[in-house]
Coordinates of C-alpha atoms (C1' of nucleotides) in Angstrom, one line a residue:
Chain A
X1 CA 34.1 306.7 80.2
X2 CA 30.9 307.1 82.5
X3 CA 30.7 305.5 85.6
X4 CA 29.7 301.9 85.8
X5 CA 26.0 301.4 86.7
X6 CA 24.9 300.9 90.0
X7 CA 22.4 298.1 89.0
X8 CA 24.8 296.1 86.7
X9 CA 27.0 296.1 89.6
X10 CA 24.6 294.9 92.2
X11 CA 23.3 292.1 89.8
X12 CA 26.5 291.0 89.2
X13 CA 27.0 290.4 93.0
X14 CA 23.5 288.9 92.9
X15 CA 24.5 286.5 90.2
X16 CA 27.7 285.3 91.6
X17 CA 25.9 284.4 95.2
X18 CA 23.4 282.5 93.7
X19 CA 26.0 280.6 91.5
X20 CA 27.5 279.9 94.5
X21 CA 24.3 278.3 95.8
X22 CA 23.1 276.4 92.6
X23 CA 26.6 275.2 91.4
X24 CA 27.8 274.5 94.4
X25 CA 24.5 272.4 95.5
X26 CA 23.4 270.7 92.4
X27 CA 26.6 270.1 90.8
X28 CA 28.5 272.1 88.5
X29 CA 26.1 270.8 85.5
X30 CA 23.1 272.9 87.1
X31 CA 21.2 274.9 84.9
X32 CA 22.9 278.4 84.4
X33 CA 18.8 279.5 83.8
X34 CA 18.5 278.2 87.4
X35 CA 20.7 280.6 88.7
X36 CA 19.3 283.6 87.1
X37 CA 15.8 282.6 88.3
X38 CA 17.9 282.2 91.5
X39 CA 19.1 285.6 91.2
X40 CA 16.2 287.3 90.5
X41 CA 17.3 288.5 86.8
X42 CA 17.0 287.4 83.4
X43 CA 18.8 284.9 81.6
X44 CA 20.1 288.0 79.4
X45 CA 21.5 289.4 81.8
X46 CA 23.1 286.2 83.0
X47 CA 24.7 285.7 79.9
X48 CA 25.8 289.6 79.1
X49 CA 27.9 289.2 82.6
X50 CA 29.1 285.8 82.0
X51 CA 29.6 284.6 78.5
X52 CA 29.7 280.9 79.5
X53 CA 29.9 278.7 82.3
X54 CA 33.5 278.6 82.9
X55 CA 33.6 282.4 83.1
X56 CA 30.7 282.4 85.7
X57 CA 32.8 279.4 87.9
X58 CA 36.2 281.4 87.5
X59 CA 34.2 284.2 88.6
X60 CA 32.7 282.4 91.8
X61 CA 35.8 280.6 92.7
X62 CA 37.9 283.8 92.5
X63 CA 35.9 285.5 94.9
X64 CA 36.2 282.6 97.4
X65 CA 39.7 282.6 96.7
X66 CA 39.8 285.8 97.3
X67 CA 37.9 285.8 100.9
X68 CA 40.3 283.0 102.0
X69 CA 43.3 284.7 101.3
X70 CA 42.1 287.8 103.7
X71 CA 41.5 285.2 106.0
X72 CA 45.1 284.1 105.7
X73 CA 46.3 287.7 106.0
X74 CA 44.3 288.1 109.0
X75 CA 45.4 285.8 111.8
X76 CA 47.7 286.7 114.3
X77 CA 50.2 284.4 115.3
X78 CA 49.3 284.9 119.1
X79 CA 49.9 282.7 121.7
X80 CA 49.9 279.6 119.1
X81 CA 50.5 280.1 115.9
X82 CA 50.3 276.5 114.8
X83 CA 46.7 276.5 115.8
X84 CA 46.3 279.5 113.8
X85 CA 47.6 277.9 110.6
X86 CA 44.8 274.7 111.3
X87 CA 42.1 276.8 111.6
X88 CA 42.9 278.3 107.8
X89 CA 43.7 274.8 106.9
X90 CA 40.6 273.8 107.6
X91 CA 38.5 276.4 106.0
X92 CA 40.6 275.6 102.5
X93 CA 39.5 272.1 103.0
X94 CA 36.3 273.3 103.2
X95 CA 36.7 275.3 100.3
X96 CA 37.8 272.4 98.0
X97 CA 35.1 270.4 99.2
X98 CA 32.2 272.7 97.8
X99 CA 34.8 274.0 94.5
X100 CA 35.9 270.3 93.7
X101 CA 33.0 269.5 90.8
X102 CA 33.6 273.3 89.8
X103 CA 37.3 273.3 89.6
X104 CA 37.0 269.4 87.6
X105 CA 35.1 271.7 85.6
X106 CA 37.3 274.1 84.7
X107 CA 38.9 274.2 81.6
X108 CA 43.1 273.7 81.6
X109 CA 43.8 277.0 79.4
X110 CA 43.1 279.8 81.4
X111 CA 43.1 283.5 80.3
X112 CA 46.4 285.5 81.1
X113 CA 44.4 287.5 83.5
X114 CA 43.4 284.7 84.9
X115 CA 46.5 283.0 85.5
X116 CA 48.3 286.3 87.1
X117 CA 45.4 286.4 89.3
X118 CA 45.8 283.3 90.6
X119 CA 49.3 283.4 91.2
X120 CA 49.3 287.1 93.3
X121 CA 46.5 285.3 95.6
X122 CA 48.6 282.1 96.3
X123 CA 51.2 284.1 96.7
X124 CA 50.0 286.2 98.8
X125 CA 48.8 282.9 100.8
X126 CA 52.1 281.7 101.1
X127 CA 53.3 285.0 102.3
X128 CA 51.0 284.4 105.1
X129 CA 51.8 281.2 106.2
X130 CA 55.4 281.4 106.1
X131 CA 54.7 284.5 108.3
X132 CA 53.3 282.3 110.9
X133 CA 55.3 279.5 110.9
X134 CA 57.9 281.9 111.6
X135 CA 56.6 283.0 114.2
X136 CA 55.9 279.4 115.7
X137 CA 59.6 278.5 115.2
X138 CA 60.9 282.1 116.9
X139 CA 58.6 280.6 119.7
X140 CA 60.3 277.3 119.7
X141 CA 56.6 275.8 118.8
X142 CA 57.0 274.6 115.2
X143 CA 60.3 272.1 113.9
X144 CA 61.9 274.2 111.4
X145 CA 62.4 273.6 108.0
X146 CA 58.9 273.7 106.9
X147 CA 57.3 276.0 103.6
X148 CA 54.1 277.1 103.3
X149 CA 53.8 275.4 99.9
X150 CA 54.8 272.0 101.8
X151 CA 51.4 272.5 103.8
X152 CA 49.8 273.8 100.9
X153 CA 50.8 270.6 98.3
X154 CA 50.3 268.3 101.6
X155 CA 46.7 270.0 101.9
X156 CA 45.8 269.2 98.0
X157 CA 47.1 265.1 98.8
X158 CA 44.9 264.6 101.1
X159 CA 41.9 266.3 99.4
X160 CA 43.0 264.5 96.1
X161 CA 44.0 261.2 97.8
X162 CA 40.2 260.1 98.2
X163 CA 37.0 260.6 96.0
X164 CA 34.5 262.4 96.9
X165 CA 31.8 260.8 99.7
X166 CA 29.9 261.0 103.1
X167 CA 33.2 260.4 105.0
X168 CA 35.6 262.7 102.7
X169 CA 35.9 265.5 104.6
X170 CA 36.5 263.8 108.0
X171 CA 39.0 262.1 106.4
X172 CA 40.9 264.5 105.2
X173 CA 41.0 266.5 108.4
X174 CA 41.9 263.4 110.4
X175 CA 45.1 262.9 108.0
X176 CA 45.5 266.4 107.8
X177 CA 45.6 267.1 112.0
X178 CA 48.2 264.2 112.2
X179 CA 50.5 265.8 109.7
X180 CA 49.7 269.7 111.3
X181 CA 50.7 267.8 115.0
X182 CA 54.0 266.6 113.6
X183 CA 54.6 269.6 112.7
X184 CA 55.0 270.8 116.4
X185 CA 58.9 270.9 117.9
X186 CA 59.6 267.5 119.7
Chain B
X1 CA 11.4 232.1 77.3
X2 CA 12.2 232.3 73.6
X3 CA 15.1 232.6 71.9
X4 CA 16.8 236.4 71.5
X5 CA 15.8 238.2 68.5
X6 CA 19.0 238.5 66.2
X7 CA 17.9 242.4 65.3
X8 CA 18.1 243.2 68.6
X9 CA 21.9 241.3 69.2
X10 CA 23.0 243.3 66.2
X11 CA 21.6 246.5 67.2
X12 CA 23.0 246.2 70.5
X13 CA 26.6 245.4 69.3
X14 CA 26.3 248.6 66.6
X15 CA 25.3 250.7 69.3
X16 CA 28.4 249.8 71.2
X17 CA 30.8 250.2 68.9
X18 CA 29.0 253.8 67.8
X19 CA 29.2 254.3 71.3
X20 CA 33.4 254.1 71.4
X21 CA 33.9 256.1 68.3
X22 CA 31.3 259.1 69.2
X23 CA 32.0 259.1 72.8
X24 CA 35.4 258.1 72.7
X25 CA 36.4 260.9 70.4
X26 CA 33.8 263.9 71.4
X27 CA 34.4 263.4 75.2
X28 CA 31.2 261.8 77.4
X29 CA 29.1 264.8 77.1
X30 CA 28.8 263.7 73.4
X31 CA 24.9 263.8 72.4
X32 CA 23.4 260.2 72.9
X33 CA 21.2 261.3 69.8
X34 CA 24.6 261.2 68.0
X35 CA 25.7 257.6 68.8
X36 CA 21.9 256.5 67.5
X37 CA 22.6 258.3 64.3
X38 CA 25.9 257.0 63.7
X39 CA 24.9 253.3 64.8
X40 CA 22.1 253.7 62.4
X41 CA 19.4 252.9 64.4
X42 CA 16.8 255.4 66.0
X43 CA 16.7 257.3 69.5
X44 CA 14.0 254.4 70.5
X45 CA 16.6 251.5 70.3
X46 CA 19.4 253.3 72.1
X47 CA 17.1 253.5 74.7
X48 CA 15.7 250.2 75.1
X49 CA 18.8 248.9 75.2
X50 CA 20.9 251.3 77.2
X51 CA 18.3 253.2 79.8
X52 CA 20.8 255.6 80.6
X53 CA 24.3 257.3 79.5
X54 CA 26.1 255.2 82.5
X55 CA 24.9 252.1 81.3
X56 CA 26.3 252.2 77.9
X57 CA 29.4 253.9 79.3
X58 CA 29.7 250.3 81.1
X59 CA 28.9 248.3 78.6
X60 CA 31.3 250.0 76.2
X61 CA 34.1 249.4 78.6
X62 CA 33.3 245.8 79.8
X63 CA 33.5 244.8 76.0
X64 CA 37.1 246.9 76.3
X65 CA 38.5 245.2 79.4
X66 CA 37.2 241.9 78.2
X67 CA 39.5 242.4 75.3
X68 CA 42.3 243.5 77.1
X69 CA 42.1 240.2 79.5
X70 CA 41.9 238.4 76.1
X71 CA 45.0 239.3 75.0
X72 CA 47.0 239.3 78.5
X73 CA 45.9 235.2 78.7
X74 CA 46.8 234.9 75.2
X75 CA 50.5 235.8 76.0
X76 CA 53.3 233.5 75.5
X77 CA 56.1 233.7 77.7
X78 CA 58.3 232.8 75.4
X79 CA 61.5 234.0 74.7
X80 CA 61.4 237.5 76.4
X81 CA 58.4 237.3 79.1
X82 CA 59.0 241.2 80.2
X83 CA 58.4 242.2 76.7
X84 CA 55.4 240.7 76.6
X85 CA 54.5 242.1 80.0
X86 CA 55.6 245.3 78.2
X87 CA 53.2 244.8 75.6
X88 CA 50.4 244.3 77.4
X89 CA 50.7 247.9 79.7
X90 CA 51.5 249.4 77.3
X91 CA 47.9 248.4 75.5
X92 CA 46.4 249.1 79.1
X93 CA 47.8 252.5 78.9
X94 CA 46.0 253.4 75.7
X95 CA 43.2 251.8 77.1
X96 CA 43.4 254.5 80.0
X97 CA 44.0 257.5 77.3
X98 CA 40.7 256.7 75.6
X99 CA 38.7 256.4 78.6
X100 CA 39.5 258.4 80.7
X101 CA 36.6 260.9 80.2
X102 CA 34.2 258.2 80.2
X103 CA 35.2 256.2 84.0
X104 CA 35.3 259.8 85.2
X105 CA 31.9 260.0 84.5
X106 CA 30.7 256.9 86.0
X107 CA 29.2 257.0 89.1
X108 CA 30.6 256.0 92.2
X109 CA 28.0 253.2 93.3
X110 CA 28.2 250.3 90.7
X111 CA 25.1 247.5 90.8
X112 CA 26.8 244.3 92.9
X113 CA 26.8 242.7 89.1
X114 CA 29.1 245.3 88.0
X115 CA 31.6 244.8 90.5
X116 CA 31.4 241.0 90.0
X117 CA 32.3 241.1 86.7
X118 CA 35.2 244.1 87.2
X119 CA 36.4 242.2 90.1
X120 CA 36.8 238.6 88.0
X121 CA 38.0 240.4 84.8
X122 CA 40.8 241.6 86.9
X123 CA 41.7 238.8 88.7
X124 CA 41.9 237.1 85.2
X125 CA 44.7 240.0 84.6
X126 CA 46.6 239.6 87.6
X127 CA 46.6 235.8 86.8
X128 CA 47.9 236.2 83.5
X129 CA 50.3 238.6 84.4
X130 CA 51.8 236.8 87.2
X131 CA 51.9 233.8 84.8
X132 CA 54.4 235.9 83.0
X133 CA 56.3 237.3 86.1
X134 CA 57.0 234.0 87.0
X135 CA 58.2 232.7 83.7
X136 CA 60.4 235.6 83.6
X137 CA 61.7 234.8 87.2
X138 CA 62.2 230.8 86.3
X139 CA 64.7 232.2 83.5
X140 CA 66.4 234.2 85.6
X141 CA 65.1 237.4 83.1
X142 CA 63.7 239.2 85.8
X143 CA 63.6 239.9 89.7
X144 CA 61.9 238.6 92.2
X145 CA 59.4 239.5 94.3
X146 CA 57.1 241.5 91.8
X147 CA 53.3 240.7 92.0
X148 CA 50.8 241.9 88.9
X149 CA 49.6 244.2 91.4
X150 CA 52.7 246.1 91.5
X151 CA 52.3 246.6 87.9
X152 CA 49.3 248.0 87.7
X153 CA 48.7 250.1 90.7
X154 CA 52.1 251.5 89.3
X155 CA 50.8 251.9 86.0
X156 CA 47.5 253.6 87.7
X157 CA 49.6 256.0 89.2
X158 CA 51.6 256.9 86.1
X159 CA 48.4 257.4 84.2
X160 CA 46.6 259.7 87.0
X161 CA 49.6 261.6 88.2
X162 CA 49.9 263.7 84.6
X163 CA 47.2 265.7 83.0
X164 CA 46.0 264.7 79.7
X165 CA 47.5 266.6 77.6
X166 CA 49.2 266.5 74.2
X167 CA 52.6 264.7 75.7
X168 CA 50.5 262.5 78.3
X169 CA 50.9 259.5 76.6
X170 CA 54.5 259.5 75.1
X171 CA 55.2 260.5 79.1
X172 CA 53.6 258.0 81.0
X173 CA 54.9 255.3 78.4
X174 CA 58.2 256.7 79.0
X175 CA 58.5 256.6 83.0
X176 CA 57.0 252.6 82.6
X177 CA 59.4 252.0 80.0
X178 CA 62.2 253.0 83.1
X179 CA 60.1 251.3 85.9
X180 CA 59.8 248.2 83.8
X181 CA 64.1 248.2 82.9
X182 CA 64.3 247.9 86.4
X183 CA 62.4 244.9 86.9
X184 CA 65.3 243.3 84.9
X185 CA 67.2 241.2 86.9
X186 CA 70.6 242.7 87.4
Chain C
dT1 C1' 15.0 317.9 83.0
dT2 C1' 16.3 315.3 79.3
dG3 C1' 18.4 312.2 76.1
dA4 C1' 22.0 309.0 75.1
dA5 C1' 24.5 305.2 77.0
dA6 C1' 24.1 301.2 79.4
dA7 C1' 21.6 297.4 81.1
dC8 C1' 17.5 294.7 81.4
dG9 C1' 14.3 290.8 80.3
dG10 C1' 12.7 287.2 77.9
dA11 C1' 11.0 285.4 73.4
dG12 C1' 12.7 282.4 70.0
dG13 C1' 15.5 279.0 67.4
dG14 C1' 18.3 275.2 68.0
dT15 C1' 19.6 270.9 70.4
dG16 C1' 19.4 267.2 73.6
dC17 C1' 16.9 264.0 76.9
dC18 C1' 13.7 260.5 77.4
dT19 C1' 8.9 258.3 76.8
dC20 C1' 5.4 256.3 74.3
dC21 C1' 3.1 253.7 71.0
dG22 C1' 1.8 252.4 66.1
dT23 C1' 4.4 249.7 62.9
dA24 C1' 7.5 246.2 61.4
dT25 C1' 10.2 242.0 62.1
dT26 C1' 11.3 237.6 64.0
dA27 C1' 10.7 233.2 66.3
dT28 C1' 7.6 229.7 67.1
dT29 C1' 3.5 226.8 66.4
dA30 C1' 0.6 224.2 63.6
Chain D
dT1 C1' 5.1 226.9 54.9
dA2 C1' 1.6 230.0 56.8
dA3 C1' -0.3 232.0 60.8
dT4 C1' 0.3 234.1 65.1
dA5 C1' 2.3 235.9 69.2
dA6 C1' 6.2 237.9 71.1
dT7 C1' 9.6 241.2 70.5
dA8 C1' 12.0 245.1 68.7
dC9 C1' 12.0 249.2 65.9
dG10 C1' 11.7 254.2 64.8
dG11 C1' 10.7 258.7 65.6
dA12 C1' 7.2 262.2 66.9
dG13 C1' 6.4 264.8 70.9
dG14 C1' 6.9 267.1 75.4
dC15 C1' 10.1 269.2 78.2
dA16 C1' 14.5 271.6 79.6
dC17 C1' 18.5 273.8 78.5
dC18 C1' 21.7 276.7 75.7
dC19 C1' 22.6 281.1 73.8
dT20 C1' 21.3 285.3 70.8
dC21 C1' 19.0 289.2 69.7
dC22 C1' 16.5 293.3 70.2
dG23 C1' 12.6 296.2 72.0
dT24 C1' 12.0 298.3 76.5
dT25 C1' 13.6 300.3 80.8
dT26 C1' 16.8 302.4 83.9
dT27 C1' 20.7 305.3 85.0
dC28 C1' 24.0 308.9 84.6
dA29 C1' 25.5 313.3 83.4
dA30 C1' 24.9 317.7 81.1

DNA sequence: TTGAAAACGGAGGGTGCCTCCGTATTATTA
DNA sequence: TAATAATACGGAGGCACCCTCCGTTTTCAA
């Protein structure tokens, strides 16, 4: 077993960024020939990466998955925790905001693979926020009693609660700010 | 202005009902070249009659709900007005399992006509249905206080808070089944 | 350096979308 | 009823996309 090729590599990377761009610009239905052309490769190679579409999404969202649950791991509760756990808040908001026509996408049977893979990055999320919300009640700044996954299903509500249009995301992150300040200890 | 050509009535109602079975049953992305073939009638027709997928989407569901109104005004009260009321979300709910695919893939922004016409449609429902309520309350069969919209924004949420799946129906049926014991008077 | 393994690109066959226009049908007029 | 004008029909054709296949190119390792 050789080592993988350098190029293959690199056009895989190239492929996922400019899925990113085309998918997550013009919809999930935009031509998978667009972003190879995009990419700068042919639609061969598109396909020898990526049997299909879904593959190519899972492939995308994973890796932005992926960067947000670094960001997770990152903070430092600091001097206020709770604004800590807004700021990543925010960011998955964002998230679901360019994902949502992908994720509709996606199909409901995932690989094995897919579905441990998933599950170690929430986890792995909720590992994080329970570690700051600790730390926010150990500084008498957050009530007690609360779960990451509460946040995390409250999150999802809000994004879920409304279609999709100019005012979503403002929306969300007004509802969102009001539940985050009740979180603080009266 | 002439009278309509009676080709054109007949070609228009065959393309509707194609449009149910083909769309209905192989999801919305289903080929549009499809429902011409099975409505017998060429690519041409479909097209002069239904510029775009959305607009026969619409006009395969206005013929739906128009049926569905049908039958709630056509409700007796009768001897057991919550059966009937029963009945009817029951039907609504089926409605929902067939078309579910379809409304997701309607846009947004509806033409002021189509909201007209959705918005009396539905107030014909809630009329109906409150007729019933209120039969139901004059007998003493069921509580009071219950408008038509309870019903359906209850049923709504049954119907959006599962997956489809295989079980989706049998489920949803099941929690209105409880929701509607309890309108029983006690 | 060299050759086999690995990856590349894109032509090609199939399908769907939608338009356009010559042909056929229908309603009206005489 | 026959002629005519309005209306509708069908499907060929142009374009885009999907995906496969294979001759060519690049890379790695001996």
């Amino acid at each position: 077993m050789r080592k993988p090729r350098a190029d293959a590599q690199k056009n895989r990377e190239k492929l996922i960024d400019a899925a990113r761009e085309v998918l997550g610009g013009g919809g999930p239905e935009a031509s998978l020939e667009a972003v190879a052309r995009r990419a700068g490769v042919g639609i061969g190679t598109l396909y020898r990466h990526f049997p299909n579409r879904e593959v190519l999404f899972h492939a995308v969202f994973r890796q932005d998955l992926e960067g947000l649950v670094e960001q997770a791991e990152a903070l430092e509760p600091g001097e206020a925790p709770l604004e800590a756990v807004r700021g990543w808040l925010h960011a998955n908001v964002a998230l679901v905001e360019t994902k949502r026509g992908m994720l509709g996408a996606l199909s409901v049977v995932m690989s094995e693979e897919s579905k441990q893979t998933y599950a170690e990055l929430t986890g792995r999320v909720v590992r994080a926020l329970n570690r700051l919300l600790a730390a926010g009640v150990a500084r008498g700044q957050i009530r007690e009693g609360i779960a990451a996954e509460d946040l995390l299903q409250t999150m999802y509500a809000f994004c879920y609660a409304r279609e999709p249009g100019p005012e979503w995301r403002a929306h969300v992150l007004r509802l969102l700010d009001i539940f985050i300040d009740g979180l603080r200890r009266a």
